[in-house]
Amino acid sequence: MRRPVIAGNWKLFKSSVEARELVGSLLPLVNRTDTVDVVVAPVFTVLATVRDLVQGTNIRLAAQDCFWEEEGAFTGEVSPKMLVDAGCSHVIIGHSERRQYFGDTDDTVNKKLKAALAADLIPLFCVGETLEEREADKTFEVIGRQLKKGLAGIHDDLVSRIVIAYEPVWAIGTGKTASNQQAQEVHAFIRSVLCETRSRTIAESTRILYGGSVKPENIRGLMSQTDIDGALVGGASLKAESFASIVNYGG
Ligand code: PEP
């Protein structure tokens, strides 16, 4: 049985005052949820603030990215070890916005995944095709490549700790959600790649989240699909009520 994960990616939003307000409103709405892993990913500068608020609760803390070196002359970067120090248990890696605007490649994503795992963080490893790639019938080719290169050289024992997020780029922040069938088809494909390249046990135990305009209105349909184990939520995680109703999709 795969335990669902609902993670909120706050992107470049929320000052410390706003983060306090959001977590303050969210906690009473989700504190009785014990069947889902609830994760929030604020900007680096408010991680410690949010850590203090969620300590001892069922909300886990994620960063939105990390560097692969532990320390050194790398101005502007943050290492996995520093994220653990700031209270993180999870980290988003390979988000399409990092790939699109900040030069992340399959190779750097692979280095980040290895470094995050070495620091005992749980990576939320994002893969997804652009609209152009989907229209050119390249979805499976792109996702297959991102998965194989991203996971290259990572031992099976560590792969099983990774949470994969399928995020079609054309659905992120656009209001356009993949249909339940479109998402399920790619999730099943991801599981088949894990089965071929790793093992059936890893394929069946790995949690695969869907991301791309998830809202309270579409979460149930998505979660009813066999291979969808949760959601990575952007816009709808910025309001306590909408994020809480996604977390509490089960009723
Ligand atoms: C995301 O940021 O990962 C995301 C899926 O955003 P949105 O839910 O706003 O599409």
mmCIF file of N, CA, C and O in Angstrom, residues 39-82:
data_model
loop_
_atom_site.group_PDB
_atom_site.id
_atom_site.type_symbol
_atom_site.label_atom_id
_atom_site.label_comp_id
_atom_site.label_asym_id
_atom_site.label_seq_id
_atom_site.Cartn_x
_atom_site.Cartn_y
_atom_site.Cartn_z
ATOM 1 N N VAL A 39 3.189 17.909 3.023
ATOM 2 C CA VAL A 39 4.500 18.571 2.907
ATOM 3 C C VAL A 39 4.281 19.985 2.377
ATOM 4 O O VAL A 39 3.449 20.195 1.494
ATOM 5 N N VAL A 40 5.037 20.957 2.934
ATOM 6 C CA VAL A 40 5.003 22.300 2.331
ATOM 7 C C VAL A 40 6.426 22.720 1.963
ATOM 8 O O VAL A 40 7.374 22.407 2.674
ATOM 9 N N ALA A 41 6.538 23.420 0.836
ATOM 10 C CA ALA A 41 7.857 23.839 0.342
ATOM 11 C C ALA A 41 7.898 25.360 0.163
ATOM 12 O O ALA A 41 7.561 25.888 -0.893
ATOM 13 N N PRO A 42 8.293 26.067 1.238
ATOM 14 C CA PRO A 42 8.415 27.530 1.148
ATOM 15 C C PRO A 42 9.757 27.933 0.531
ATOM 16 O O PRO A 42 10.611 27.073 0.296
ATOM 17 N N VAL A 43 9.948 29.232 0.326
ATOM 18 C CA VAL A 43 11.252 29.730 -0.134
ATOM 19 C C VAL A 43 12.284 29.511 0.977
ATOM 20 O O VAL A 43 11.938 29.393 2.157
ATOM 21 N N PHE A 44 13.566 29.492 0.594
ATOM 22 C CA PHE A 44 14.637 29.231 1.565
ATOM 23 C C PHE A 44 14.554 30.139 2.788
ATOM 24 O O PHE A 44 14.768 29.699 3.910
ATOM 25 N N THR A 45 14.248 31.428 2.543
ATOM 26 C CA THR A 45 14.346 32.410 3.630
ATOM 27 C C THR A 45 13.302 32.223 4.731
ATOM 28 O O THR A 45 13.464 32.781 5.814
ATOM 29 N N VAL A 46 12.241 31.471 4.459
ATOM 30 C CA VAL A 46 11.260 31.260 5.529
ATOM 31 C C VAL A 46 11.230 29.809 6.026
ATOM 32 O O VAL A 46 10.358 29.440 6.810
ATOM 33 N N LEU A 47 12.194 29.008 5.598
ATOM 34 C CA LEU A 47 12.212 27.605 6.053
ATOM 35 C C LEU A 47 12.244 27.516 7.577
ATOM 36 O O LEU A 47 11.470 26.769 8.188
ATOM 37 N N ALA A 48 13.138 28.277 8.197
ATOM 38 C CA ALA A 48 13.287 28.169 9.653
ATOM 39 C C ALA A 48 12.021 28.651 10.365
ATOM 40 O O ALA A 48 11.603 28.061 11.370
ATOM 41 N N THR A 49 11.400 29.675 9.820
ATOM 42 C CA THR A 49 10.139 30.179 10.408
ATOM 43 C C THR A 49 9.078 29.085 10.364
ATOM 44 O O THR A 49 8.401 28.795 11.356
ATOM 45 N N VAL A 50 8.943 28.463 9.187
ATOM 46 C CA VAL A 50 7.919 27.418 9.039
ATOM 47 C C VAL A 50 8.289 26.200 9.874
ATOM 48 O O VAL A 50 7.425 25.578 10.497
ATOM 49 N N ARG A 51 9.574 25.870 9.921
ATOM 50 C CA ARG A 51 10.005 24.733 10.755
ATOM 51 C C ARG A 51 9.505 24.894 12.191
ATOM 52 O O ARG A 51 8.945 23.980 12.778
ATOM 53 N N ASP A 52 9.684 26.088 12.763
ATOM 54 C CA ASP A 52 9.272 26.298 14.150
ATOM 55 C C ASP A 52 7.764 26.131 14.317
ATOM 56 O O ASP A 52 7.294 25.662 15.346
ATOM 57 N N LEU A 53 7.016 26.494 13.274
ATOM 58 C CA LEU A 53 5.552 26.398 13.371
ATOM 59 C C LEU A 53 5.043 24.969 13.208
ATOM 60 O O LEU A 53 4.013 24.606 13.764
ATOM 61 N N VAL A 54 5.750 24.162 12.390
ATOM 62 C CA VAL A 54 5.225 22.816 12.111
ATOM 63 C C VAL A 54 5.851 21.729 12.993
ATOM 64 O O VAL A 54 5.431 20.579 12.929
ATOM 65 N N GLN A 55 6.834 22.118 13.795
ATOM 66 C CA GLN A 55 7.484 21.142 14.668
ATOM 67 C C GLN A 55 6.445 20.426 15.542
ATOM 68 O O GLN A 55 5.578 21.071 16.122
ATOM 69 N N GLY A 56 6.508 19.108 15.563
ATOM 70 C CA GLY A 56 5.561 18.347 16.381
ATOM 71 C C GLY A 56 4.195 18.164 15.735
ATOM 72 O O GLY A 56 3.282 17.628 16.363
ATOM 73 N N THR A 57 4.014 18.626 14.502
ATOM 74 C CA THR A 57 2.733 18.439 13.802
ATOM 75 C C THR A 57 2.926 17.411 12.687
ATOM 76 O O THR A 57 4.013 16.865 12.523
ATOM 77 N N ASN A 58 1.871 17.197 11.905
ATOM 78 C CA ASN A 58 1.969 16.234 10.804
ATOM 79 C C ASN A 58 2.405 16.893 9.492
ATOM 80 O O ASN A 58 2.338 16.269 8.436
ATOM 81 N N ILE A 59 2.832 18.148 9.533
ATOM 82 C CA ILE A 59 3.303 18.810 8.303
ATOM 83 C C ILE A 59 4.825 18.697 8.225
ATOM 84 O O ILE A 59 5.530 18.990 9.188
ATOM 85 N N ARG A 60 5.289 18.246 7.068
ATOM 86 C CA ARG A 60 6.737 18.111 6.840
ATOM 87 C C ARG A 60 7.217 19.265 5.966
ATOM 88 O O ARG A 60 6.446 19.841 5.194
ATOM 89 N N LEU A 61 8.523 19.535 6.085
ATOM 90 C CA LEU A 61 9.081 20.714 5.414
ATOM 91 C C LEU A 61 9.974 20.307 4.240
ATOM 92 O O LEU A 61 10.834 19.432 4.366
ATOM 93 N N ALA A 62 9.772 20.984 3.109
ATOM 94 C CA ALA A 62 10.611 20.732 1.920
ATOM 95 C C ALA A 62 11.216 22.037 1.445
ATOM 96 O O ALA A 62 10.631 23.112 1.608
ATOM 97 N N ALA A 63 12.391 21.924 0.815
ATOM 98 C CA ALA A 63 12.945 23.061 0.085
ATOM 99 C C ALA A 63 12.575 22.875 -1.387
ATOM 100 O O ALA A 63 12.172 21.789 -1.800
ATOM 101 N N GLN A 64 12.729 23.941 -2.160
ATOM 102 C CA GLN A 64 12.315 23.888 -3.568
ATOM 103 C C GLN A 64 13.442 23.480 -4.509
ATOM 104 O O GLN A 64 13.222 23.295 -5.708
ATOM 105 N N ASP A 65 14.657 23.369 -3.966
ATOM 106 C CA ASP A 65 15.813 23.019 -4.795
ATOM 107 C C ASP A 65 16.999 22.819 -3.853
ATOM 108 O O ASP A 65 16.910 23.157 -2.657
ATOM 109 N N CYS A 66 18.098 22.297 -4.356
ATOM 110 C CA CYS A 66 19.338 22.260 -3.579
ATOM 111 C C CYS A 66 20.514 22.191 -4.537
ATOM 112 O O CYS A 66 20.339 21.926 -5.734
ATOM 113 N N PHE A 67 21.707 22.426 -4.013
ATOM 114 C CA PHE A 67 22.931 22.254 -4.807
ATOM 115 C C PHE A 67 23.485 20.876 -4.479
ATOM 116 O O PHE A 67 23.056 20.242 -3.518
ATOM 117 N N TRP A 68 24.474 20.422 -5.254
ATOM 118 C CA TRP A 68 24.965 19.052 -5.006
ATOM 119 C C TRP A 68 26.211 18.984 -4.122
ATOM 120 O O TRP A 68 26.533 17.921 -3.629
ATOM 121 N N GLU A 69 26.894 20.132 -3.929
ATOM 122 C CA GLU A 69 28.075 20.094 -3.051
ATOM 123 C C GLU A 69 27.641 20.377 -1.616
ATOM 124 O O GLU A 69 26.657 21.072 -1.380
ATOM 125 N N GLU A 70 28.432 19.855 -0.671
ATOM 126 C CA GLU A 70 28.089 20.041 0.733
ATOM 127 C C GLU A 70 28.410 21.451 1.215
ATOM 128 O O GLU A 70 27.667 22.077 1.966
ATOM 129 N N GLU A 71 29.592 21.954 0.791
ATOM 130 C CA GLU A 71 30.000 23.323 1.124
ATOM 131 C C GLU A 71 31.119 23.743 0.187
ATOM 132 O O GLU A 71 31.633 22.918 -0.571
ATOM 133 N N GLY A 72 31.473 25.023 0.212
ATOM 134 C CA GLY A 72 32.563 25.481 -0.642
ATOM 135 C C GLY A 72 32.278 26.852 -1.216
ATOM 136 O O GLY A 72 31.336 27.541 -0.800
ATOM 137 N N ALA A 73 33.091 27.248 -2.189
ATOM 138 C CA ALA A 73 32.957 28.573 -2.795
ATOM 139 C C ALA A 73 31.912 28.513 -3.902
ATOM 140 O O ALA A 73 32.232 28.433 -5.089
ATOM 141 N N PHE A 74 30.636 28.484 -3.505
ATOM 142 C CA PHE A 74 29.529 28.380 -4.461
ATOM 143 C C PHE A 74 28.472 29.418 -4.078
ATOM 144 O O PHE A 74 27.390 29.079 -3.545
ATOM 145 N N THR A 75 28.785 30.666 -4.320
ATOM 146 C CA THR A 75 27.942 31.780 -3.882
ATOM 147 C C THR A 75 26.487 31.611 -4.339
ATOM 148 O O THR A 75 26.235 31.353 -5.511
ATOM 149 N N GLY A 76 25.604 31.744 -3.392
ATOM 150 C CA GLY A 76 24.177 31.716 -3.722
ATOM 151 C C GLY A 76 23.542 30.343 -3.629
ATOM 152 O O GLY A 76 22.324 30.225 -3.761
ATOM 153 N N GLU A 77 24.335 29.313 -3.415
ATOM 154 C CA GLU A 77 23.773 27.958 -3.380
ATOM 155 C C GLU A 77 23.466 27.513 -1.946
ATOM 156 O O GLU A 77 23.981 28.077 -0.983
ATOM 157 N N VAL A 78 22.632 26.477 -1.830
ATOM 158 C CA VAL A 78 22.295 25.900 -0.529
ATOM 159 C C VAL A 78 22.439 24.387 -0.639
ATOM 160 O O VAL A 78 21.928 23.779 -1.591
ATOM 161 N N SER A 79 23.153 23.779 0.304
ATOM 162 C CA SER A 79 23.413 22.337 0.195
ATOM 163 C C SER A 79 22.347 21.521 0.934
ATOM 164 O O SER A 79 21.682 22.026 1.841
ATOM 165 N N PRO A 80 22.215 20.246 0.582
ATOM 166 C CA PRO A 80 21.263 19.372 1.265
ATOM 167 C C PRO A 80 21.497 19.335 2.780
ATOM 168 O O PRO A 80 20.540 19.359 3.561
ATOM 169 N N LYS A 81 22.776 19.311 3.177
ATOM 170 C CA LYS A 81 23.087 19.280 4.604
ATOM 171 C C LYS A 81 22.539 20.534 5.309
ATOM 172 O O LYS A 81 22.044 20.487 6.435
ATOM 173 N N MET A 82 22.631 21.674 4.628
ATOM 174 C CA MET A 82 22.104 22.922 5.200
ATOM 175 C C MET A 82 20.575 22.901 5.275
ATOM 176 O O MET A 82 19.974 23.474 6.181
#
